[in-house]
Coordinates of C-alpha atoms and ligand atoms in Angstrom, one line a residue:
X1 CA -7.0 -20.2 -7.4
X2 CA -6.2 -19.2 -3.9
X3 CA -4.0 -16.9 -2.9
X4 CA -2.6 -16.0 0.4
X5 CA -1.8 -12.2 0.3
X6 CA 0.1 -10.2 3.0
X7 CA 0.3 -6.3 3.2
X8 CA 1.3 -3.9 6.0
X9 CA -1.3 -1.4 4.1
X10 CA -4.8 -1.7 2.9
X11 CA -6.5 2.1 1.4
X12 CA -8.3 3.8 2.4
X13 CA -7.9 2.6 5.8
X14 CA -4.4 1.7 6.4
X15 CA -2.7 4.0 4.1
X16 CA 1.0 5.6 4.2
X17 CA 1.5 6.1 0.5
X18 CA 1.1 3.8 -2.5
X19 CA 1.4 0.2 -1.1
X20 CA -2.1 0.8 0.1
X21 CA -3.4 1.9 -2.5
X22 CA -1.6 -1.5 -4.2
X23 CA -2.9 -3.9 -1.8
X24 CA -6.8 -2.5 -2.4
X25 CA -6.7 -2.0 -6.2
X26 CA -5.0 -5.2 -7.2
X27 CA -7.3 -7.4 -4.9
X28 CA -10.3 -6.1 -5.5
X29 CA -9.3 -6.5 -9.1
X30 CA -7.9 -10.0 -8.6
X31 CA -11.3 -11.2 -6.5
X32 CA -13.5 -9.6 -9.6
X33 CA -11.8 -12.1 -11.9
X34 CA -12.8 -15.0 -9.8
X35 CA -9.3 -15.5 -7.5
X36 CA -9.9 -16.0 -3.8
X37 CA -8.1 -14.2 -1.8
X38 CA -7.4 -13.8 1.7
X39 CA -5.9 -10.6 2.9
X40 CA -3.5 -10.5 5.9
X41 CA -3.0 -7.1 7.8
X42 CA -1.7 -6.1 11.1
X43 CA -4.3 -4.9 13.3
X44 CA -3.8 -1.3 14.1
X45 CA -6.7 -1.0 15.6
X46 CA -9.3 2.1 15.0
X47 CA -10.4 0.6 11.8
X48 CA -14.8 -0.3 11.0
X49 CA -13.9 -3.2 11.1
X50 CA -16.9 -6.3 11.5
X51 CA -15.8 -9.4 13.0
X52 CA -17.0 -12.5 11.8
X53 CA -14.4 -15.7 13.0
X54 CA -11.4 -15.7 15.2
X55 CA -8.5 -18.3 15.0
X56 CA -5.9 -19.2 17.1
X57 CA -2.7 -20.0 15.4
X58 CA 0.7 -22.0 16.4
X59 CA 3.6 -19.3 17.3
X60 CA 7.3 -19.9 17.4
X61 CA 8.5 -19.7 21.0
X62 CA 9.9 -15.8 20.9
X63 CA 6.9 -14.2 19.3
X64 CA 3.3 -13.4 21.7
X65 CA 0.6 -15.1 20.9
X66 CA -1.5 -14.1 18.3
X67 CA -5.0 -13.8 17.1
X68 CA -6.3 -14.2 13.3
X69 CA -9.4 -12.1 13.2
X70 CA -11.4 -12.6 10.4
X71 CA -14.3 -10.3 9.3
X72 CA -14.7 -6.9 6.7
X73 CA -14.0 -3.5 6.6
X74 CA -17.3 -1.3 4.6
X75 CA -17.0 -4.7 1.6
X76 CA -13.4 -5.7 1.9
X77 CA -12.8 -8.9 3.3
X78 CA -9.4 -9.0 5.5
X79 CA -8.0 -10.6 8.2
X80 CA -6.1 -8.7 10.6
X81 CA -3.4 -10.1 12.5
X82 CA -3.7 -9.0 16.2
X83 CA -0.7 -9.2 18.6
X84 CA -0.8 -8.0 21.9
X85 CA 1.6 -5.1 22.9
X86 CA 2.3 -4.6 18.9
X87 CA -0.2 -2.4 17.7
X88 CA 0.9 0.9 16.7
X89 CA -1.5 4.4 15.4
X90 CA 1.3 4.7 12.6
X91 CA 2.2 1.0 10.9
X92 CA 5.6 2.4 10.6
X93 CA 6.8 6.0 12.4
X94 CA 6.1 7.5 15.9
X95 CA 4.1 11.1 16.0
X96 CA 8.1 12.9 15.3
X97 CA 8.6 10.9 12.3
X98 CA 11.0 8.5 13.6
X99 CA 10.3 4.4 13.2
X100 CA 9.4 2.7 15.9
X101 CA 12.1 1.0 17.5
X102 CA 10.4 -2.0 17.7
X103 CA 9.0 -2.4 14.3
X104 CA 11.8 -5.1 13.7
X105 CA 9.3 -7.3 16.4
X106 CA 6.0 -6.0 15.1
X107 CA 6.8 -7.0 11.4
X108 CA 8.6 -10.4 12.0
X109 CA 5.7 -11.3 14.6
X110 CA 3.4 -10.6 11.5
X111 CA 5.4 -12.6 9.3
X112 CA 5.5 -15.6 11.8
X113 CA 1.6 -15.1 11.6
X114 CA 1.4 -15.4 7.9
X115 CA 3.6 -18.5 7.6
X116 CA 1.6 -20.2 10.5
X117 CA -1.4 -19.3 8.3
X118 CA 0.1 -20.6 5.5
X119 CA 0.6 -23.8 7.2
X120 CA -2.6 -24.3 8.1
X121 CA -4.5 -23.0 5.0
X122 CA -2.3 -24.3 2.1
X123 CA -3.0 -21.3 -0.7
X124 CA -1.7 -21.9 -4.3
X125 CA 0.4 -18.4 -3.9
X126 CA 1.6 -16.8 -1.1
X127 CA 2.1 -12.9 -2.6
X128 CA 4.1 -10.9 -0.3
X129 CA 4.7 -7.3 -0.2
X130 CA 8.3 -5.5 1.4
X131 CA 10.5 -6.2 3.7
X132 CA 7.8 -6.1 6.4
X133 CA 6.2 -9.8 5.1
X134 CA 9.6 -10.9 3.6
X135 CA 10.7 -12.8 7.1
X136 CA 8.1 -15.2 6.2
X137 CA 9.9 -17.2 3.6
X138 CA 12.5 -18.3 6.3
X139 CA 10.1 -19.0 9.1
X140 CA 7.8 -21.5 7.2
X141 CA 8.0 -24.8 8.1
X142 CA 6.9 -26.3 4.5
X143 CA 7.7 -24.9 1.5
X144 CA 4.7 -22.7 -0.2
X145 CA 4.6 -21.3 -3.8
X146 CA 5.3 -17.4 -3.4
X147 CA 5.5 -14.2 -5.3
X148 CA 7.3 -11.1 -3.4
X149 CA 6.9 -7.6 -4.5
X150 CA 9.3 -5.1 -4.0
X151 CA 7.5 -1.3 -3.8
X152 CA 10.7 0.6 -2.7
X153 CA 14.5 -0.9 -2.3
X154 CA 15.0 2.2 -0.5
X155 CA 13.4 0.1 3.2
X156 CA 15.0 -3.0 3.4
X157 CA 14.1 -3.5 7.0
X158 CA 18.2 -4.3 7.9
X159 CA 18.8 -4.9 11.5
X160 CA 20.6 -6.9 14.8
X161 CA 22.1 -9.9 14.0
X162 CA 20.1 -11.8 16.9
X163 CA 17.5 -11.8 14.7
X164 CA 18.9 -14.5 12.2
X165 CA 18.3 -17.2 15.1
X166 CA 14.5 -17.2 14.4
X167 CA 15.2 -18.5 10.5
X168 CA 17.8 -21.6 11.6
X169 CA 18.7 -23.5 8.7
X170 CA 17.4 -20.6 6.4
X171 CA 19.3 -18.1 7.9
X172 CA 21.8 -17.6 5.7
X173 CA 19.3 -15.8 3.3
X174 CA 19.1 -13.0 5.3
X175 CA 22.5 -12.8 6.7
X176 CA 23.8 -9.3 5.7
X177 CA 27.2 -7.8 6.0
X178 CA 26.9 -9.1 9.7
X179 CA 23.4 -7.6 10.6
X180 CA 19.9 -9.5 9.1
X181 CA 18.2 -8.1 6.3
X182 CA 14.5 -9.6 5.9
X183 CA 14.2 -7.8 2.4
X184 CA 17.3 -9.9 0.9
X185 CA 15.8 -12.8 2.3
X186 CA 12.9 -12.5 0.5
X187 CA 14.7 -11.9 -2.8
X188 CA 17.0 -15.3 -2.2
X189 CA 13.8 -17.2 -1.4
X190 CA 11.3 -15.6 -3.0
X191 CA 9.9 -18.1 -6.2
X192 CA 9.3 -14.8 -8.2
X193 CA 10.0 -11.2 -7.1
X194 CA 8.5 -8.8 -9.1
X195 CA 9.3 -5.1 -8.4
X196 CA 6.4 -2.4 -9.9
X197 CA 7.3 -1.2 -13.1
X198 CA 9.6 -2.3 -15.9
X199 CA 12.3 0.4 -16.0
X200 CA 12.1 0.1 -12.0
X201 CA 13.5 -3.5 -12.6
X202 CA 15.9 -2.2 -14.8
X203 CA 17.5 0.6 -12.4
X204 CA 17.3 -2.2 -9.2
X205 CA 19.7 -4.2 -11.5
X206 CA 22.7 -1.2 -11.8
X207 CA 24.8 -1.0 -9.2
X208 CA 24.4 2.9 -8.4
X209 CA 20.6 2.7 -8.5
X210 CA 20.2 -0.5 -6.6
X211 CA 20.4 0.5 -3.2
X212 CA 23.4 -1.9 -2.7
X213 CA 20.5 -4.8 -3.8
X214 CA 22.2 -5.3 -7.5
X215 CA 23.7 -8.6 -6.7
X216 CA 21.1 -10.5 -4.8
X217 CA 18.6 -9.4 -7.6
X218 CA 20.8 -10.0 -10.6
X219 CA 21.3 -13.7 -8.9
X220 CA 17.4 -14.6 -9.2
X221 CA 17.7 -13.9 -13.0
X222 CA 14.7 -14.4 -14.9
X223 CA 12.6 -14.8 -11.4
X224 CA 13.0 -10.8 -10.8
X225 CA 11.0 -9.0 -13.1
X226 CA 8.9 -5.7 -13.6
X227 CA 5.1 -5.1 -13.6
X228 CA 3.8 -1.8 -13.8
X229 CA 1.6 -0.7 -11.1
X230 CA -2.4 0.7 -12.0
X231 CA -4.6 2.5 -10.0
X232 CA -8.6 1.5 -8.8
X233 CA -9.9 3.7 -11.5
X234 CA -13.4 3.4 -9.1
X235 CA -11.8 5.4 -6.8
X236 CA -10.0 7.7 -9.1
X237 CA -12.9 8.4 -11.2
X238 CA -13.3 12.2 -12.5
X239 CA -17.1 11.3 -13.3
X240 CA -17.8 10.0 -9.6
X241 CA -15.7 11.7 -7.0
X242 CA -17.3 12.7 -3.8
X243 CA -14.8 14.6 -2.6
X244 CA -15.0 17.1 -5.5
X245 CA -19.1 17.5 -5.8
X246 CA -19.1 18.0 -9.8
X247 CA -17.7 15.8 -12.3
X248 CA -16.2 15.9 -15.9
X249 CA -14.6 13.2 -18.1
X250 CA -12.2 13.7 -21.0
X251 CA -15.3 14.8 -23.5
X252 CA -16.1 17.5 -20.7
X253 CA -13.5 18.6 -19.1
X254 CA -15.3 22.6 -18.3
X255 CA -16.3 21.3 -14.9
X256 CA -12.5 21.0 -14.2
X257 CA -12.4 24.9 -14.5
X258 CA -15.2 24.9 -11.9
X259 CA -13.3 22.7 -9.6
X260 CA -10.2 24.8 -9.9
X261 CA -12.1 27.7 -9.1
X262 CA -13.0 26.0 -5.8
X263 CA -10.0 24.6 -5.2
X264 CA -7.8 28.3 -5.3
X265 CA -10.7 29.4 -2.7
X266 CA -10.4 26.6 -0.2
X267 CA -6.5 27.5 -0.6
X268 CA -7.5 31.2 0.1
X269 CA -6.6 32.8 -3.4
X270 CA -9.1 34.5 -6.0
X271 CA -9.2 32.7 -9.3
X272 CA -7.1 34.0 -12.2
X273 CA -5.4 33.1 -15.5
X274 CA -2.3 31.4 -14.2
X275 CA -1.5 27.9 -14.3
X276 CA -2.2 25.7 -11.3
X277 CA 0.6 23.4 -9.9
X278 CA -0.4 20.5 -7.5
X279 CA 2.0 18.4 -5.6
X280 CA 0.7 15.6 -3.2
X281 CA 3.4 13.4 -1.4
X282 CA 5.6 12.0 1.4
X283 CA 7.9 14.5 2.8
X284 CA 11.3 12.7 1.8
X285 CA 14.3 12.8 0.1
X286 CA 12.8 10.2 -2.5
X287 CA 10.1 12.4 -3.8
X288 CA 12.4 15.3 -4.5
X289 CA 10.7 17.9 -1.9
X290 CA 13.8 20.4 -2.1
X291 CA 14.2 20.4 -5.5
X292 CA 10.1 21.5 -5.5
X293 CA 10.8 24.3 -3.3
X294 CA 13.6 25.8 -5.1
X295 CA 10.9 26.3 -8.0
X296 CA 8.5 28.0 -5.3
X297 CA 11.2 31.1 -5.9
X298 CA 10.5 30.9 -9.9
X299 CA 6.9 31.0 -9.6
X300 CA 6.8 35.0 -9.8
X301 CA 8.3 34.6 -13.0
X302 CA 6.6 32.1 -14.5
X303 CA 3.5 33.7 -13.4
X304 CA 2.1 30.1 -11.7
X305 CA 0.9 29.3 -8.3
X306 CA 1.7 25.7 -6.2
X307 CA 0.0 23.4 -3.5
X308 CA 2.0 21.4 -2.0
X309 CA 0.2 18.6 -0.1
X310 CA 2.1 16.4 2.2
X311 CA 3.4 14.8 5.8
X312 CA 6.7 13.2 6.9
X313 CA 10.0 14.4 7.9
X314 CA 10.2 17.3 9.9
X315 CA 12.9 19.3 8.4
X316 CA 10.8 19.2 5.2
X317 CA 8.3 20.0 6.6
X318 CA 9.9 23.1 8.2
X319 CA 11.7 24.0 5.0
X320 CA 8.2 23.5 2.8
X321 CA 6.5 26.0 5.9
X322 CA 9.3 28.8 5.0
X323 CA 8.8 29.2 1.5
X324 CA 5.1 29.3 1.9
X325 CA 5.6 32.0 4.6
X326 CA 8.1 33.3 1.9
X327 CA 5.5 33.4 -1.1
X328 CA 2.0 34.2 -1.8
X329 CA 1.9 32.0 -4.5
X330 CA 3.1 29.1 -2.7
X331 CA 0.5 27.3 0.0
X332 CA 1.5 24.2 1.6
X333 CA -0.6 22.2 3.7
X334 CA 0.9 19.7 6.6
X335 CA -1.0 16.1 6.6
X336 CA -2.4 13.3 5.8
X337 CA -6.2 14.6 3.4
X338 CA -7.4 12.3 1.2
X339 CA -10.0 14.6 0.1
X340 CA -8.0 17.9 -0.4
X341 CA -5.7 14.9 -2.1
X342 CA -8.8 14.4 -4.3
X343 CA -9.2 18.2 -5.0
X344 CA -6.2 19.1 -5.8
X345 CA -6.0 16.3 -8.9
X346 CA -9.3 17.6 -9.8
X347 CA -8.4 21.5 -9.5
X348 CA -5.0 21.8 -10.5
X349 CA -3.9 22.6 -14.3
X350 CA -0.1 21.0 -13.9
X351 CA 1.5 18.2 -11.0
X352 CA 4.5 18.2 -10.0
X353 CA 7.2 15.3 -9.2
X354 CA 10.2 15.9 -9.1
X355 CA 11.3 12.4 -7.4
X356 CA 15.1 11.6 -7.2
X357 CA 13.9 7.8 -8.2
X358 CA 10.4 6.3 -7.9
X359 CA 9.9 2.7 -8.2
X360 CA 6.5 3.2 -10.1
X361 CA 4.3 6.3 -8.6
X362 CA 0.7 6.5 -8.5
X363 CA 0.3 10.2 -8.2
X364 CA 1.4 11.2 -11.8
X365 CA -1.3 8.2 -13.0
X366 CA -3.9 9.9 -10.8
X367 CA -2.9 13.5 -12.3
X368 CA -3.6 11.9 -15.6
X369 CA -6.8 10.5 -14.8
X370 CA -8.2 13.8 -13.8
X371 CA -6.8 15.7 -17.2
X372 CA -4.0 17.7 -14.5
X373 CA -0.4 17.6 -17.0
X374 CA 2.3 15.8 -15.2
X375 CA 5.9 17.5 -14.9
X376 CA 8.3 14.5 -14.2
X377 CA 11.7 13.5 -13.5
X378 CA 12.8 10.8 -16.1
X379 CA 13.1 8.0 -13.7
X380 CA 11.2 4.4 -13.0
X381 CA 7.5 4.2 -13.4
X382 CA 8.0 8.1 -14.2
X383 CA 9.8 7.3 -17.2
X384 CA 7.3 4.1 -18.0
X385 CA 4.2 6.4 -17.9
X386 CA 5.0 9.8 -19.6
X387 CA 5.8 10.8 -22.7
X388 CA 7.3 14.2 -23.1
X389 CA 5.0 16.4 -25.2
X390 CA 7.7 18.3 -26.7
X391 CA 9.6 15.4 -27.9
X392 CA 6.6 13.4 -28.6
X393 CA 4.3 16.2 -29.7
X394 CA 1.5 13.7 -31.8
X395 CA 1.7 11.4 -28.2
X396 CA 3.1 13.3 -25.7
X397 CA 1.1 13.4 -22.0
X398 CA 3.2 15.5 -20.1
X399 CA 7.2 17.2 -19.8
X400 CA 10.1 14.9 -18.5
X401 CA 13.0 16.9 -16.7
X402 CA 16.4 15.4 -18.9
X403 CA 18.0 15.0 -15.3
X404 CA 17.0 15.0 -11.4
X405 CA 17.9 18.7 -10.7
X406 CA 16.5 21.8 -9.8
X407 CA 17.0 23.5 -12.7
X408 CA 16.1 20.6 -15.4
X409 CA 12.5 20.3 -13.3
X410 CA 12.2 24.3 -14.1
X411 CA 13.2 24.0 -17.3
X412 CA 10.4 21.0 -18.0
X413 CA 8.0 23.4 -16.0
X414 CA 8.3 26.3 -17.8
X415 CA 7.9 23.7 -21.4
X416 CA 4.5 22.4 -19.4
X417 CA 3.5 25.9 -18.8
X418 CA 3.8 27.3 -22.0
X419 CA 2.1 24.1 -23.9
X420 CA -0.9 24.8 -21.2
X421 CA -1.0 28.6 -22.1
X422 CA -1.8 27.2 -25.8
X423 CA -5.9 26.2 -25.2
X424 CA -5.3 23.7 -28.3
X425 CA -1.7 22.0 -26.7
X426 CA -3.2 21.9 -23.5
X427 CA -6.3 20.1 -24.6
X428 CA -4.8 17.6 -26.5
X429 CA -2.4 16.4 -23.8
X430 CA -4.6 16.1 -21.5
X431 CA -7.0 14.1 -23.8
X432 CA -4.1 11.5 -23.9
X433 CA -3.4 11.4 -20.8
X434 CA -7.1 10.8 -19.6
X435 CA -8.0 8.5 -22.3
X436 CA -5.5 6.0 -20.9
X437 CA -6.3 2.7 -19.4
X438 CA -4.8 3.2 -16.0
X439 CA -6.9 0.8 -14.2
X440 CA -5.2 -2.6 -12.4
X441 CA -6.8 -5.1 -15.5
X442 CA -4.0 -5.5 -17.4
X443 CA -1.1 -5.5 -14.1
X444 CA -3.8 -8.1 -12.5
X445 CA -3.9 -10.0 -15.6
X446 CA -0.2 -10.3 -15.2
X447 CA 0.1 -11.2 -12.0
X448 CA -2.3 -14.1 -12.8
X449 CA -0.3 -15.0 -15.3
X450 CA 3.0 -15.3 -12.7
X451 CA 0.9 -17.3 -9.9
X452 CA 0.0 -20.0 -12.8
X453 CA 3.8 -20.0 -13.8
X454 CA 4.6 -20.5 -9.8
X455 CA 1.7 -22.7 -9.0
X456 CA 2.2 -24.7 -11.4
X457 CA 6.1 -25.2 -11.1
X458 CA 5.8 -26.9 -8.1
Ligands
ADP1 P1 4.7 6.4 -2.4 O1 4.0 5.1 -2.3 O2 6.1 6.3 -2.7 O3 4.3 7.4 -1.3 P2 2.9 6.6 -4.7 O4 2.8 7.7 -5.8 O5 3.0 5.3 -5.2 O6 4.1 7.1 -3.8 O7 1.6 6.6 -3.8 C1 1.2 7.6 -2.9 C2 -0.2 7.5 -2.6 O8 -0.5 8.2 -1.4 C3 -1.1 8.1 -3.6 O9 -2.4 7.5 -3.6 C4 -1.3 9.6 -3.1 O10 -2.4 10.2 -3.7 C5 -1.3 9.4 -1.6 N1 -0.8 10.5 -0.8 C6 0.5 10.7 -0.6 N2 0.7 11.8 0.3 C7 -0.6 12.1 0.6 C8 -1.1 13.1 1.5 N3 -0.3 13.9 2.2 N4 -2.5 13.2 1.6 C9 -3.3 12.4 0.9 N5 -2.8 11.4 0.1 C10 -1.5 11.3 -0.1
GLC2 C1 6.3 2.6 -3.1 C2 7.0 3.4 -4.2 C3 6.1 3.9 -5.2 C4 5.1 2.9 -5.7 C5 4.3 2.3 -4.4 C6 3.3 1.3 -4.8 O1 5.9 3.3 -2.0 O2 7.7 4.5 -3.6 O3 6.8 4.4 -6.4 O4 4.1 3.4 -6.5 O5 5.3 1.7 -3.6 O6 3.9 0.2 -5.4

């Protein structure tokens, strides 16, 4: 089978948060089981990339002219998309955090690429991903089998009306309350839309959790569906992970103690008894930030201490920089660190995520993986992926908040902190939750198992 795959993210390389991580894991999973697949990315520039063919391709009249440029990054095969005056540093925000004003250009030029692509290289599946690839569905010329995943309802990409031209007789699709919206074309057109986890799909289907996308998605019926994200377990591998120079596995875990212990010095603390609590995230309103920071005032009396890893919005970021100044259990540190990312799902005893919704989340998997207790909000791929130990106490992996709020998260914590102070509590859970098959085999599986319906359709 061949499919044509389109992503405005490719980890390690390309990586804003978890659609990267997506568009790596699941092809590399998909290519081990024999699929062909060819990779489209914008060209951002920067990346080792090795060029091995160029193509020229045929471009509606308002887009530049673009190159295909085909070639590898380290193993990955990829073709990036290269349009002149379109490349960016960030695929999405300028350096204040603000999107680029003319990202509405840059990802329907990429789209325009894709279908032209398409065109020419007839794949079995077209799989797109967001609102960033969705304008393709309108722009191709002949129709193609496709798949559309939806990572977060929250960016639907909505803007002027002008844009509608480019789709003519499709344009309806993406017509939206008098402005275009290339995300609600791709749900109309879309042969199957698959959002990433079960409960996800459920939540995108009520009204107040739908971000105003209820109707569009209830219309596709049985085409809309949920598949739970997994993560490149090669990468997120407690027995091989150079960033953290010692390794453990769920038989073994006293290296983790080890790692800890590093981990409080490269945060400048001395180790102790308490409980370590690692949170590693985009700084928005999604991922519950504030409601994290309120807890940073109860960590005196639960006798814990919190990283906070993350970049985004400023005011966050400003607000997550006062409580640390506030605090001396509290350390936050501002960026992007993949390895300190690494270190603190190694070192940390408990992770926090307190998101307000969360379509699947990767982070709590990855806490899993490396035996660190996840402390949840009940929501999405949260609720899909752990079990509360105090409810579930023979099965339990971690503590579920009853409600997104600051004081059901503290509540939850101080359950996860009291099962860690017990060595026998803490030990089982985290067996559980590391003896877990996180990896993308079974989502891939599944995902094979929608192209053959779609391919086959047709
Ligand atoms: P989302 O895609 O909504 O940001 P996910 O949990 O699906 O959330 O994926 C986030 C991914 O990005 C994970 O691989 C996580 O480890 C990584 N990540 C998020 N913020 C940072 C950061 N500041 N530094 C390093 N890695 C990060
Ligand atoms: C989005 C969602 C996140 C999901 C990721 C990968 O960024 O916010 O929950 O894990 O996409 O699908």
């Amino acid at each position: 089978m061949r499919i044509l795959f389109a992503s405005a993210e490719l980890a390690p390389y390309v990586k804003v948060g978890g659609l990267g991580d997506f568009t790596a894991g699941l092809v590399r999973s998909l290519r081990s089981q024999g699929l062909e697949v060819d990779v489209l990315l914008p060209d951002y520039g920067g990346m080792p990339f090795t060029l091995e063919s160029v193509y020229s391709l045929d471009m509606p009249g308002w887009s530049v002219p673009v190159e295909l440029r085909h070639g590898r990054i380290d193993d990955f095969a990829v073709t990036l998309v290269s349009a002149p005056g379109l490349s960016r540093p960030h695929p999405y925000l300028d350096s204040a955090g603000v999107g680029w004003d003319d990202n509405d250009r840059r990802f329907f030029t990429f789209s325009a690429a894709i279908a032209a692509w398409a065109e020419q290289t007839n794949p079995d599946v077209l799989h797109l991903n967001d609102w960033h690839t969705s304008p393709t569905l309108g722009l191709l010329a002949n129709p193609t089998p496709s798949l559309l995943t939806i990572h977060n309802l929250a960016y639907q990409g909505i803007t002027d009306n002008d844009w509608l031209e480019v789709f003519a007789r499709r344009s309806e699709a993406y017509e939206w309350f008098g402005a275009t919206n290339p995300l609600t074309g791709g749900i109309a057109l879309a042969d199957r839309i698959v959002t990433v986890s079960p409960t996800f799909a459920i939540e995108s289907l009520q009204p107040e959790t739908s971000f105003g996308l209820a109707a569009p998605l209830a219309a596709r019926g049985d085409a809309f569906k949920g598949i739970l994200n997994g993560i490149d377990t090669d990468v997120w591998d407690p027995e091989n992970d150079p960033y953290m120079g010692l390794t453990y596995n769920e038989e073994m875990v006293g290296p983790k103690r080890e790692m800890r212990r590093r981990l409080m010095a490269e945060l400048g603390w001395d180790e102790n008894n308490e409980p370590l609590i690692g949170m590693v995230t985009r700084l928005t309103g999604q991922k519950g930030v504030d409601i994290a920071l309120d807890l940073v005032n109860l960590l005196d009396v639960i006798g814990a201490r919190m990283v906070l890893l993350g970049s985004g919005e400023r005011d966050l970021a400003l607000a997550a920089n006062q409580a640390a100044a506030n605090s001396e259990r509290f350390v936050f540190h501002e960026g992007y660190d993949e390895g300190l990312s690494h270190r603190i799902f190694g070192g940390c005893d408990l992770y926090l995520m307190p998101s307000r919704f969360e379509p699947a989340g990767l982070t709590q998997m990855q806490a899993m993986r490396y035996g660190t207790i996840p402390v949840v909000t009940d929501v999405g791929g949260l609720h899909d992926t752990v079990i509360d130990a105090d409810e579930d106490p023979d099965l339990g992996t971690g503590f579920v908040a009853a409600e997104v709020s600051s004081i059901s998260m503290a509540d939850a914590l101080h359950r996860a902190v009291k099962a860690w102070r017990s060595t026998k509590r803490r030990g089982d859970i985290r067996r559980r939750g590391m003896s877990i098959d996180w990896s993308w085999a079974v989502p891939a599986a599944l995902y094979v198992d929608e192209y053959q319906a779609i391919s086959s359709a047709r």
